[in-house]
Amino acid sequence: MSEDQKVPRARPAWRRCLLGVVSGLVAGYTALAVAELVSATVRPQSGPVIAVGSAAIDRTPAAVKDYAIRHFGTNDKLVLQLGILATLTVLALLLGVLAAYRRRVGAGGVLVFGVVGAWAATSRPDSMSWTDALPSVVGAVFGAGVLYVLMGRLGSGKPTHTPATATQSREDIPTAAEPVGSAAGTREARWDRRGFIIAATAAAAASTTAGAVGRTLNNARGENAVASRSSLRLPAAASVAAPVPKRAQLRIPGVSPFVTANKDFYRVDTALVVPKVDASTWRLRIHGKGVTRPMTVTFDDLLRRELVERHITLTCVSNEVGGPYVGNARWIGVRLADLLAECGVRPPSEGGRADQLVARSVDGMTIGSPVEDVMDGRDALLAVGMNGEPLPFEHGFPVRMLVPGLYGYVSACKWIENIELTTFDAYDAYWVKRKWARRAPIKTQSRIDTPKPFARPTTGTVMVAGVAWAQHHGVDRVEVRIDDGPWQQADLAAEDTRDTWRQWSFPWKATKGGHTLAVRATDRAGRIQTERRTRTVPDGASGWHSVVVTID
Ligand SMILES: Nc1nc2c(c(=O)[nH]1)N[C@H]1C(S)=C(S)[C@@H](COP(=O)(O)O)O[C@H]1N2
Ligand SMILES: [Mo]
């Protein structure tokens, strides 16, 4: 028998594939929307995209993370989430096509992704409960259900010329809802176009509503935290920061301001969702080796203590030579060394048993600092304020740590909730497990802020200016070199403290043509910033910053 005789309306394969694609996308959309809604009742971090994204961040090798930070900067997280969404879209579409031919297998595939999401969510360090699995699982069940139902509207995918082979699965038997093909004897059900469109539209519309409600609830979730921050009035510091010397701030356009505004302060962390911690329920526990009197403090306890105010320049180990991940702020907080001493902690130099202080944040980050540095008299702080306001959520509200002279990843734990005294031998913190150094004092560095690379100033005097830092040592000298000429001394702005950066400037009698400007700093111990270029991994970039300009 010939085919045209048997099957008047043989459906072309491409159309079946297309309907599979559409179904896969609707099913994937449903799964994510339902997951969003469920995550709002569990916690925002339990959603599959966030959970898988966070798991990916944790598993990213140092070199890749470094690459991501270098190329996407603070947008690295957005890029990651978009990448996950793009991957899920492709997978949904493939599962849809698969389902068009193997309905159960396709739907089962959606469930597998639910399991992956659930596993990622429950294995997060900040996951406290199996309920973190729910968004992925419930989302996947709905997604699989939608795919299964939509495929039911397609009818059989089996070749049309096998009327008598009897190998069809049960799915091929047309149901009442599926109009049977007009040709007698064929098992090919005509597809239920109307039913498909209705089901797909209904699923998409319901998902949009569910997703929007989930989003709204998730966004409203931090309400208590937001209220606890906006109602907060920080008490005045008992020990105020010495006023910044007038001459610490040069009047040169293009140079980084001495104090970095909160909105301009760089942000580096692994949090895909910024933790919103309610200050009124926040607690910090201090315990561990050599702690004879473990302590738990509330936020009010901290505010009742003597508050100190200091300018401290924070730097990220991921900052490239000439890079932007450095900022200076006026912090207010309590002296961490005092708290530790009250707990009975002694530094190793005085016989203390713990040489490492491990700070842990509410999102499971661990940051290890040398106890010796924290207790050697420098202004290591549990900070509660930044530039005259409570810490912004992005910068660690309600409390973060800061230790002048140490890169952020070994000192500056945001959203801190736990401090454990231990040893470097006994425990490796988060970044150390990922190939970064155990100990990482900030390297002496200098940066040319102006002129910008490839700028084209005109002849005459060009102001070359920037910042230099050598936290907790202090910057004593900055020199500039034009092309292969001699190093020439730059003018240093007044020093605030040795824990802050220093602006510098150099009036350059510029001549026509292309020039390379380089800068180097010398710290108070007389150490000249090394020319030797190193990568940021494992303990911070070194080398000289240089800028190429053309004078017209
Ligand atoms: N909880 C938490 N704290 C963290 C981090 C993080 O990922 N999570 N990153 C650290 C790093 S690498 C740096 S450089 C500083 C950056 O602080 P900022 O974002 O306020 O500039 O925070 C540190 N504290
Ligand atoms: Mo960092």
PDB file of N, CA, C and O in Angstrom, residues 175-244:
ATOM      1  N   THR A 175      -6.876   9.092  22.709  1.00  0.00           N
ATOM      2  CA  THR A 175      -7.863   9.222  23.766  1.00  0.00           C
ATOM      3  C   THR A 175      -9.043   9.981  23.199  1.00  0.00           C
ATOM      4  O   THR A 175      -9.003  10.458  22.064  1.00  0.00           O
ATOM      5  N   ALA A 176     -10.030  10.125  24.025  1.00  0.00           N
ATOM      6  CA  ALA A 176     -11.232  10.789  23.572  1.00  0.00           C
ATOM      7  C   ALA A 176     -10.937  12.225  23.131  1.00  0.00           C
ATOM      8  O   ALA A 176     -11.555  12.762  22.229  1.00  0.00           O
ATOM      9  N   ALA A 177      -9.935  12.816  23.787  1.00  0.00           N
ATOM     10  CA  ALA A 177      -9.641  14.210  23.486  1.00  0.00           C
ATOM     11  C   ALA A 177      -8.900  14.370  22.170  1.00  0.00           C
ATOM     12  O   ALA A 177      -8.760  15.465  21.651  1.00  0.00           O
ATOM     13  N   GLU A 178      -8.385  13.260  21.678  1.00  0.00           N
ATOM     14  CA  GLU A 178      -7.577  13.362  20.465  1.00  0.00           C
ATOM     15  C   GLU A 178      -8.385  12.836  19.287  1.00  0.00           C
ATOM     16  O   GLU A 178      -8.599  11.635  19.175  1.00  0.00           O
ATOM     17  N   PRO A 179      -8.791  13.703  18.418  1.00  0.00           N
ATOM     18  CA  PRO A 179      -9.558  13.235  17.271  1.00  0.00           C
ATOM     19  C   PRO A 179      -8.742  12.205  16.498  1.00  0.00           C
ATOM     20  O   PRO A 179      -7.550  12.398  16.263  1.00  0.00           O
ATOM     21  N   VAL A 180      -9.364  11.146  16.152  1.00  0.00           N
ATOM     22  CA  VAL A 180      -8.676  10.069  15.446  1.00  0.00           C
ATOM     23  C   VAL A 180      -8.573  10.447  13.986  1.00  0.00           C
ATOM     24  O   VAL A 180      -9.476  11.057  13.413  1.00  0.00           O
ATOM     25  N   GLY A 181      -7.429  10.119  13.405  1.00  0.00           N
ATOM     26  CA  GLY A 181      -7.220  10.388  11.992  1.00  0.00           C
ATOM     27  C   GLY A 181      -8.361   9.786  11.166  1.00  0.00           C
ATOM     28  O   GLY A 181      -8.899   8.726  11.495  1.00  0.00           O
ATOM     29  N   SER A 182      -8.698  10.439  10.132  1.00  0.00           N
ATOM     30  CA  SER A 182      -9.874  10.017   9.380  1.00  0.00           C
ATOM     31  C   SER A 182      -9.634   8.711   8.646  1.00  0.00           C
ATOM     32  O   SER A 182     -10.532   7.930   8.437  1.00  0.00           O
ATOM     33  N   ALA A 183      -8.386   8.466   8.287  1.00  0.00           N
ATOM     34  CA  ALA A 183      -8.120   7.238   7.559  1.00  0.00           C
ATOM     35  C   ALA A 183      -8.292   6.033   8.465  1.00  0.00           C
ATOM     36  O   ALA A 183      -7.640   5.923   9.491  1.00  0.00           O
ATOM     37  N   ALA A 184      -9.155   5.177   8.114  1.00  0.00           N
ATOM     38  CA  ALA A 184      -9.405   3.995   8.932  1.00  0.00           C
ATOM     39  C   ALA A 184      -8.163   3.147   8.982  1.00  0.00           C
ATOM     40  O   ALA A 184      -7.427   3.044   8.013  1.00  0.00           O
ATOM     41  N   GLY A 185      -7.937   2.575  10.163  1.00  0.00           N
ATOM     42  CA  GLY A 185      -6.837   1.614  10.277  1.00  0.00           C
ATOM     43  C   GLY A 185      -5.529   2.274  10.684  1.00  0.00           C
ATOM     44  O   GLY A 185      -4.660   1.622  11.210  1.00  0.00           O
ATOM     45  N   THR A 186      -5.373   3.569  10.528  1.00  0.00           N
ATOM     46  CA  THR A 186      -4.122   4.164  10.965  1.00  0.00           C
ATOM     47  C   THR A 186      -4.209   4.514  12.437  1.00  0.00           C
ATOM     48  O   THR A 186      -5.262   4.866  12.952  1.00  0.00           O
ATOM     49  N   ARG A 187      -3.025   4.425  13.100  1.00  0.00           N
ATOM     50  CA  ARG A 187      -2.968   4.805  14.493  1.00  0.00           C
ATOM     51  C   ARG A 187      -2.586   6.268  14.629  1.00  0.00           C
ATOM     52  O   ARG A 187      -2.432   6.781  15.696  1.00  0.00           O
ATOM     53  N   GLU A 188      -2.312   6.898  13.518  1.00  0.00           N
ATOM     54  CA  GLU A 188      -1.868   8.277  13.570  1.00  0.00           C
ATOM     55  C   GLU A 188      -3.021   9.172  13.984  1.00  0.00           C
ATOM     56  O   GLU A 188      -3.980   9.373  13.253  1.00  0.00           O
ATOM     57  N   ALA A 189      -2.894   9.691  15.218  1.00  0.00           N
ATOM     58  CA  ALA A 189      -3.920  10.612  15.665  1.00  0.00           C
ATOM     59  C   ALA A 189      -3.602  11.980  15.096  1.00  0.00           C
ATOM     60  O   ALA A 189      -2.445  12.380  15.030  1.00  0.00           O
ATOM     61  N   ARG A 190      -4.597  12.712  14.676  1.00  0.00           N
ATOM     62  CA  ARG A 190      -4.361  14.094  14.267  1.00  0.00           C
ATOM     63  C   ARG A 190      -4.045  14.886  15.508  1.00  0.00           C
ATOM     64  O   ARG A 190      -4.564  14.617  16.575  1.00  0.00           O
ATOM     65  N   TRP A 191      -3.218  15.877  15.344  1.00  0.00           N
ATOM     66  CA  TRP A 191      -2.890  16.623  16.547  1.00  0.00           C
ATOM     67  C   TRP A 191      -4.025  17.575  16.883  1.00  0.00           C
ATOM     68  O   TRP A 191      -4.700  18.111  16.029  1.00  0.00           O
ATOM     69  N   ASP A 192      -4.179  17.739  18.166  1.00  0.00           N
ATOM     70  CA  ASP A 192      -5.274  18.549  18.684  1.00  0.00           C
ATOM     71  C   ASP A 192      -4.788  19.979  18.803  1.00  0.00           C
ATOM     72  O   ASP A 192      -4.325  20.403  19.849  1.00  0.00           O
ATOM     73  N   ARG A 193      -4.869  20.672  17.704  1.00  0.00           N
ATOM     74  CA  ARG A 193      -4.288  22.009  17.658  1.00  0.00           C
ATOM     75  C   ARG A 193      -4.921  22.944  18.704  1.00  0.00           C
ATOM     76  O   ARG A 193      -4.245  23.642  19.425  1.00  0.00           O
ATOM     77  N   ARG A 194      -6.249  22.891  18.743  1.00  0.00           N
ATOM     78  CA  ARG A 194      -6.938  23.794  19.650  1.00  0.00           C
ATOM     79  C   ARG A 194      -6.549  23.489  21.101  1.00  0.00           C
ATOM     80  O   ARG A 194      -6.203  24.376  21.870  1.00  0.00           O
ATOM     81  N   GLY A 195      -6.564  22.184  21.435  1.00  0.00           N
ATOM     82  CA  GLY A 195      -6.215  21.770  22.803  1.00  0.00           C
ATOM     83  C   GLY A 195      -4.789  22.172  23.156  1.00  0.00           C
ATOM     84  O   GLY A 195      -4.509  22.635  24.262  1.00  0.00           O
ATOM     85  N   PHE A 196      -3.900  22.031  22.179  1.00  0.00           N
ATOM     86  CA  PHE A 196      -2.499  22.380  22.419  1.00  0.00           C
ATOM     87  C   PHE A 196      -2.355  23.863  22.716  1.00  0.00           C
ATOM     88  O   PHE A 196      -1.728  24.264  23.704  1.00  0.00           O
ATOM     89  N   ILE A 197      -2.975  24.655  21.870  1.00  0.00           N
ATOM     90  CA  ILE A 197      -2.831  26.107  22.041  1.00  0.00           C
ATOM     91  C   ILE A 197      -3.427  26.542  23.368  1.00  0.00           C
ATOM     92  O   ILE A 197      -2.829  27.344  24.104  1.00  0.00           O
ATOM     93  N   ILE A 198      -4.582  25.993  23.706  1.00  0.00           N
ATOM     94  CA  ILE A 198      -5.222  26.355  24.973  1.00  0.00           C
ATOM     95  C   ILE A 198      -4.322  25.956  26.143  1.00  0.00           C
ATOM     96  O   ILE A 198      -4.045  26.754  27.043  1.00  0.00           O
ATOM     97  N   ALA A 199      -3.835  24.710  26.120  1.00  0.00           N
ATOM     98  CA  ALA A 199      -3.018  24.218  27.242  1.00  0.00           C
ATOM     99  C   ALA A 199      -1.719  25.025  27.359  1.00  0.00           C
ATOM    100  O   ALA A 199      -1.319  25.444  28.455  1.00  0.00           O
ATOM    101  N   ALA A 200      -1.072  25.272  26.215  1.00  0.00           N
ATOM    102  CA  ALA A 200       0.202  26.003  26.253  1.00  0.00           C
ATOM    103  C   ALA A 200      -0.016  27.422  26.754  1.00  0.00           C
ATOM    104  O   ALA A 200       0.745  27.928  27.596  1.00  0.00           O
ATOM    105  N   THR A 201      -1.055  28.073  26.267  1.00  0.00           N
ATOM    106  CA  THR A 201      -1.320  29.449  26.689  1.00  0.00           C
ATOM    107  C   THR A 201      -1.652  29.501  28.172  1.00  0.00           C
ATOM    108  O   THR A 201      -1.165  30.374  28.903  1.00  0.00           O
ATOM    109  N   ALA A 202      -2.494  28.545  28.598  1.00  0.00           N
ATOM    110  CA  ALA A 202      -2.879  28.519  30.015  1.00  0.00           C
ATOM    111  C   ALA A 202      -1.644  28.322  30.889  1.00  0.00           C
ATOM    112  O   ALA A 202      -1.454  29.007  31.903  1.00  0.00           O
ATOM    113  N   ALA A 203      -0.770  27.381  30.492  1.00  0.00           N
ATOM    114  CA  ALA A 203       0.427  27.109  31.286  1.00  0.00           C
ATOM    115  C   ALA A 203       1.316  28.352  31.343  1.00  0.00           C
ATOM    116  O   ALA A 203       1.822  28.742  32.405  1.00  0.00           O
ATOM    117  N   ALA A 204       1.490  28.996  30.193  1.00  0.00           N
ATOM    118  CA  ALA A 204       2.354  30.177  30.155  1.00  0.00           C
ATOM    119  C   ALA A 204       1.770  31.300  31.012  1.00  0.00           C
ATOM    120  O   ALA A 204       2.494  31.961  31.761  1.00  0.00           O
ATOM    121  N   ALA A 205       0.463  31.490  30.921  1.00  0.00           N
ATOM    122  CA  ALA A 205      -0.159  32.577  31.677  1.00  0.00           C
ATOM    123  C   ALA A 205      -0.093  32.302  33.175  1.00  0.00           C
ATOM    124  O   ALA A 205       0.285  33.171  33.974  1.00  0.00           O
ATOM    125  N   ALA A 206      -0.432  31.073  33.561  1.00  0.00           N
ATOM    126  CA  ALA A 206      -0.398  30.732  34.984  1.00  0.00           C
ATOM    127  C   ALA A 206       1.031  30.866  35.512  1.00  0.00           C
ATOM    128  O   ALA A 206       1.256  31.347  36.632  1.00  0.00           O
ATOM    129  N   SER A 207       2.002  30.462  34.694  1.00  0.00           N
ATOM    130  CA  SER A 207       3.398  30.542  35.134  1.00  0.00           C
ATOM    131  C   SER A 207       3.827  31.987  35.314  1.00  0.00           C
ATOM    132  O   SER A 207       4.552  32.324  36.255  1.00  0.00           O
ATOM    133  N   THR A 208       3.403  32.835  34.392  1.00  0.00           N
ATOM    134  CA  THR A 208       3.768  34.245  34.498  1.00  0.00           C
ATOM    135  C   THR A 208       3.250  34.818  35.814  1.00  0.00           C
ATOM    136  O   THR A 208       3.972  35.522  36.527  1.00  0.00           O
ATOM    137  N   THR A 209       2.012  34.457  36.133  1.00  0.00           N
ATOM    138  CA  THR A 209       1.450  34.935  37.401  1.00  0.00           C
ATOM    139  C   THR A 209       2.232  34.379  38.586  1.00  0.00           C
ATOM    140  O   THR A 209       2.641  35.119  39.493  1.00  0.00           O
ATOM    141  N   ALA A 210       2.480  33.063  38.563  1.00  0.00           N
ATOM    142  CA  ALA A 210       3.196  32.433  39.676  1.00  0.00           C
ATOM    143  C   ALA A 210       4.579  33.059  39.844  1.00  0.00           C
ATOM    144  O   ALA A 210       5.009  33.395  40.955  1.00  0.00           O
ATOM    145  N   GLY A 211       5.268  33.242  38.705  1.00  0.00           N
ATOM    146  CA  GLY A 211       6.610  33.807  38.760  1.00  0.00           C
ATOM    147  C   GLY A 211       6.599  35.228  39.304  1.00  0.00           C
ATOM    148  O   GLY A 211       7.432  35.606  40.122  1.00  0.00           O
ATOM    149  N   ALA A 212       5.615  36.015  38.851  1.00  0.00           N
ATOM    150  CA  ALA A 212       5.547  37.409  39.295  1.00  0.00           C
ATOM    151  C   ALA A 212       5.245  37.488  40.792  1.00  0.00           C
ATOM    152  O   ALA A 212       5.856  38.276  41.521  1.00  0.00           O
ATOM    153  N   VAL A 213       4.313  36.639  41.238  1.00  0.00           N
ATOM    154  CA  VAL A 213       3.995  36.627  42.671  1.00  0.00           C
ATOM    155  C   VAL A 213       5.237  36.218  43.459  1.00  0.00           C
ATOM    156  O   VAL A 213       5.595  36.838  44.471  1.00  0.00           O
ATOM    157  N   GLY A 214       5.936  35.176  42.969  1.00  0.00           N
ATOM    158  CA  GLY A 214       7.139  34.707  43.661  1.00  0.00           C
ATOM    159  C   GLY A 214       8.189  35.813  43.752  1.00  0.00           C
ATOM    160  O   GLY A 214       8.788  36.051  44.794  1.00  0.00           O
ATOM    161  N   ARG A 215       8.414  36.497  42.608  1.00  0.00           N
ATOM    162  CA  ARG A 215       9.380  37.604  42.575  1.00  0.00           C
ATOM    163  C   ARG A 215       9.037  38.660  43.629  1.00  0.00           C
ATOM    164  O   ARG A 215       9.869  39.092  44.413  1.00  0.00           O
ATOM    165  N   THR A 216       7.751  39.050  43.616  1.00  0.00           N
ATOM    166  CA  THR A 216       7.308  40.097  44.530  1.00  0.00           C
ATOM    167  C   THR A 216       7.535  39.677  45.980  1.00  0.00           C
ATOM    168  O   THR A 216       8.062  40.432  46.797  1.00  0.00           O
ATOM    169  N   LEU A 217       7.158  38.436  46.286  1.00  0.00           N
ATOM    170  CA  LEU A 217       7.335  37.947  47.655  1.00  0.00           C
ATOM    171  C   LEU A 217       8.817  37.901  48.025  1.00  0.00           C
ATOM    172  O   LEU A 217       9.217  38.301  49.111  1.00  0.00           O
ATOM    173  N   ASN A 218       9.631  37.404  47.080  1.00  0.00           N
ATOM    174  CA  ASN A 218      11.070  37.323  47.358  1.00  0.00           C
ATOM    175  C   ASN A 218      11.657  38.701  47.611  1.00  0.00           C
ATOM    176  O   ASN A 218      12.488  38.890  48.488  1.00  0.00           O
ATOM    177  N   ASN A 219      11.219  39.681  46.803  1.00  0.00           N
ATOM    178  CA  ASN A 219      11.752  41.031  46.984  1.00  0.00           C
ATOM    179  C   ASN A 219      11.297  41.644  48.300  1.00  0.00           C
ATOM    180  O   ASN A 219      12.012  42.434  48.902  1.00  0.00           O
ATOM    181  N   ALA A 220      10.101  41.270  48.733  1.00  0.00           N
ATOM    182  CA  ALA A 220       9.565  41.853  49.965  1.00  0.00           C
ATOM    183  C   ALA A 220      10.150  41.174  51.199  1.00  0.00           C
ATOM    184  O   ALA A 220       9.988  41.633  52.321  1.00  0.00           O
ATOM    185  N   ARG A 221      10.850  40.064  50.959  1.00  0.00           N
ATOM    186  CA  ARG A 221      11.284  39.226  52.055  1.00  0.00           C
ATOM    187  C   ARG A 221      12.190  39.909  53.065  1.00  0.00           C
ATOM    188  O   ARG A 221      12.083  39.689  54.251  1.00  0.00           O
ATOM    189  N   GLY A 222      13.093  40.712  52.548  1.00  0.00           N
ATOM    190  CA  GLY A 222      14.041  41.354  53.453  1.00  0.00           C
ATOM    191  C   GLY A 222      13.440  42.506  54.242  1.00  0.00           C
ATOM    192  O   GLY A 222      14.186  43.275  54.836  1.00  0.00           O
ATOM    193  N   GLU A 223      12.129  42.615  54.248  1.00  0.00           N
ATOM    194  CA  GLU A 223      11.454  43.761  54.878  1.00  0.00           C
ATOM    195  C   GLU A 223      11.969  44.083  56.282  1.00  0.00           C
ATOM    196  O   GLU A 223      12.274  45.227  56.594  1.00  0.00           O
ATOM    197  N   ASN A 224      12.033  43.059  57.129  1.00  0.00           N
ATOM    198  CA  ASN A 224      12.489  43.295  58.502  1.00  0.00           C
ATOM    199  C   ASN A 224      13.910  43.823  58.518  1.00  0.00           C
ATOM    200  O   ASN A 224      14.247  44.714  59.296  1.00  0.00           O
ATOM    201  N   ALA A 225      14.729  43.246  57.633  1.00  0.00           N
ATOM    202  CA  ALA A 225      16.120  43.695  57.578  1.00  0.00           C
ATOM    203  C   ALA A 225      16.178  45.149  57.117  1.00  0.00           C
ATOM    204  O   ALA A 225      16.911  45.961  57.688  1.00  0.00           O
ATOM    205  N   VAL A 226      15.401  45.460  56.096  1.00  0.00           N
ATOM    206  CA  VAL A 226      15.399  46.831  55.580  1.00  0.00           C
ATOM    207  C   VAL A 226      14.923  47.787  56.667  1.00  0.00           C
ATOM    208  O   VAL A 226      15.520  48.848  56.889  1.00  0.00           O
ATOM    209  N   ALA A 227      13.868  47.370  57.387  1.00  0.00           N
ATOM    210  CA  ALA A 227      13.355  48.233  58.458  1.00  0.00           C
ATOM    211  C   ALA A 227      14.398  48.391  59.559  1.00  0.00           C
ATOM    212  O   ALA A 227      14.601  49.491  60.087  1.00  0.00           O
ATOM    213  N   SER A 228      15.090  47.296  59.888  1.00  0.00           N
ATOM    214  CA  SER A 228      16.073  47.387  60.976  1.00  0.00           C
ATOM    215  C   SER A 228      17.225  48.298  60.579  1.00  0.00           C
ATOM    216  O   SER A 228      17.838  48.956  61.412  1.00  0.00           O
ATOM    217  N   ARG A 229      17.482  48.377  59.260  1.00  0.00           N
ATOM    218  CA  ARG A 229      18.568  49.271  58.815  1.00  0.00           C
ATOM    219  C   ARG A 229      18.098  50.714  58.766  1.00  0.00           C
ATOM    220  O   ARG A 229      18.796  51.611  59.232  1.00  0.00           O
ATOM    221  N   SER A 230      16.882  50.929  58.238  1.00  0.00           N
ATOM    222  CA  SER A 230      16.488  52.330  58.059  1.00  0.00           C
ATOM    223  C   SER A 230      16.125  52.996  59.385  1.00  0.00           C
ATOM    224  O   SER A 230      16.161  54.211  59.493  1.00  0.00           O
ATOM    225  N   SER A 231      15.793  52.190  60.397  1.00  0.00           N
ATOM    226  CA  SER A 231      15.458  52.814  61.687  1.00  0.00           C
ATOM    227  C   SER A 231      16.699  52.995  62.567  1.00  0.00           C
ATOM    228  O   SER A 231      16.617  53.523  63.670  1.00  0.00           O
ATOM    229  N   LEU A 232      17.845  52.550  62.029  1.00  0.00           N
ATOM    230  CA  LEU A 232      19.054  52.568  62.854  1.00  0.00           C
ATOM    231  C   LEU A 232      19.714  53.940  62.873  1.00  0.00           C
ATOM    232  O   LEU A 232      19.934  54.558  61.833  1.00  0.00           O
ATOM    233  N   ARG A 233      20.027  54.429  64.077  1.00  0.00           N
ATOM    234  CA  ARG A 233      20.839  55.645  64.198  1.00  0.00           C
ATOM    235  C   ARG A 233      22.116  55.232  64.903  1.00  0.00           C
ATOM    236  O   ARG A 233      22.096  54.835  66.070  1.00  0.00           O
ATOM    237  N   LEU A 234      23.219  55.304  64.197  1.00  0.00           N
ATOM    238  CA  LEU A 234      24.479  54.894  64.819  1.00  0.00           C
ATOM    239  C   LEU A 234      24.890  55.923  65.867  1.00  0.00           C
ATOM    240  O   LEU A 234      24.861  57.118  65.599  1.00  0.00           O
ATOM    241  N   PRO A 235      25.273  55.461  67.055  1.00  0.00           N
ATOM    242  CA  PRO A 235      25.773  56.398  68.068  1.00  0.00           C
ATOM    243  C   PRO A 235      27.076  57.037  67.582  1.00  0.00           C
ATOM    244  O   PRO A 235      27.752  56.487  66.709  1.00  0.00           O
ATOM    245  N   ALA A 236      27.406  58.170  68.162  1.00  0.00           N
ATOM    246  CA  ALA A 236      28.667  58.824  67.801  1.00  0.00           C
ATOM    247  C   ALA A 236      29.829  57.967  68.304  1.00  0.00           C
ATOM    248  O   ALA A 236      29.716  57.283  69.327  1.00  0.00           O
ATOM    249  N   ALA A 237      30.940  58.029  67.595  1.00  0.00           N
ATOM    250  CA  ALA A 237      32.110  57.259  68.006  1.00  0.00           C
ATOM    251  C   ALA A 237      32.763  57.912  69.213  1.00  0.00           C
ATOM    252  O   ALA A 237      32.821  59.134  69.314  1.00  0.00           O
ATOM    253  N   ALA A 238      33.218  57.084  70.163  1.00  0.00           N
ATOM    254  CA  ALA A 238      33.956  57.608  71.308  1.00  0.00           C
ATOM    255  C   ALA A 238      35.343  58.041  70.847  1.00  0.00           C
ATOM    256  O   ALA A 238      35.899  59.017  71.334  1.00  0.00           O
ATOM    257  N   SER A 239      35.888  57.279  69.903  1.00  0.00           N
ATOM    258  CA  SER A 239      37.198  57.631  69.363  1.00  0.00           C
ATOM    259  C   SER A 239      37.012  57.982  67.890  1.00  0.00           C
ATOM    260  O   SER A 239      36.903  57.093  67.043  1.00  0.00           O
ATOM    261  N   VAL A 240      36.911  59.275  67.594  1.00  0.00           N
ATOM    262  CA  VAL A 240      36.642  59.672  66.212  1.00  0.00           C
ATOM    263  C   VAL A 240      37.915  59.632  65.382  1.00  0.00           C
ATOM    264  O   VAL A 240      39.022  59.702  65.925  1.00  0.00           O
ATOM    265  N   ALA A 241      37.730  59.524  64.069  1.00  0.00           N
ATOM    266  CA  ALA A 241      38.884  59.561  63.174  1.00  0.00           C
ATOM    267  C   ALA A 241      39.432  60.974  63.169  1.00  0.00           C
ATOM    268  O   ALA A 241      38.670  61.936  63.159  1.00  0.00           O
ATOM    269  N   ALA A 242      40.749  61.092  63.203  1.00  0.00           N
ATOM    270  CA  ALA A 242      41.339  62.431  63.092  1.00  0.00           C
ATOM    271  C   ALA A 242      40.844  63.034  61.783  1.00  0.00           C
ATOM    272  O   ALA A 242      40.707  62.317  60.794  1.00  0.00           O
ATOM    273  N   PRO A 243      40.541  64.327  61.784  1.00  0.00           N
ATOM    274  CA  PRO A 243      40.032  64.920  60.543  1.00  0.00           C
ATOM    275  C   PRO A 243      41.022  64.703  59.408  1.00  0.00           C
ATOM    276  O   PRO A 243      42.240  64.758  59.626  1.00  0.00           O
ATOM    277  N   VAL A 244      40.493  64.436  58.231  1.00  0.00           N
ATOM    278  CA  VAL A 244      41.362  64.221  57.076  1.00  0.00           C
ATOM    279  C   VAL A 244      42.087  65.526  56.790  1.00  0.00           C
ATOM    280  O   VAL A 244      41.459  66.573  56.661  1.00  0.00           O
TER     281      VAL A 244
END
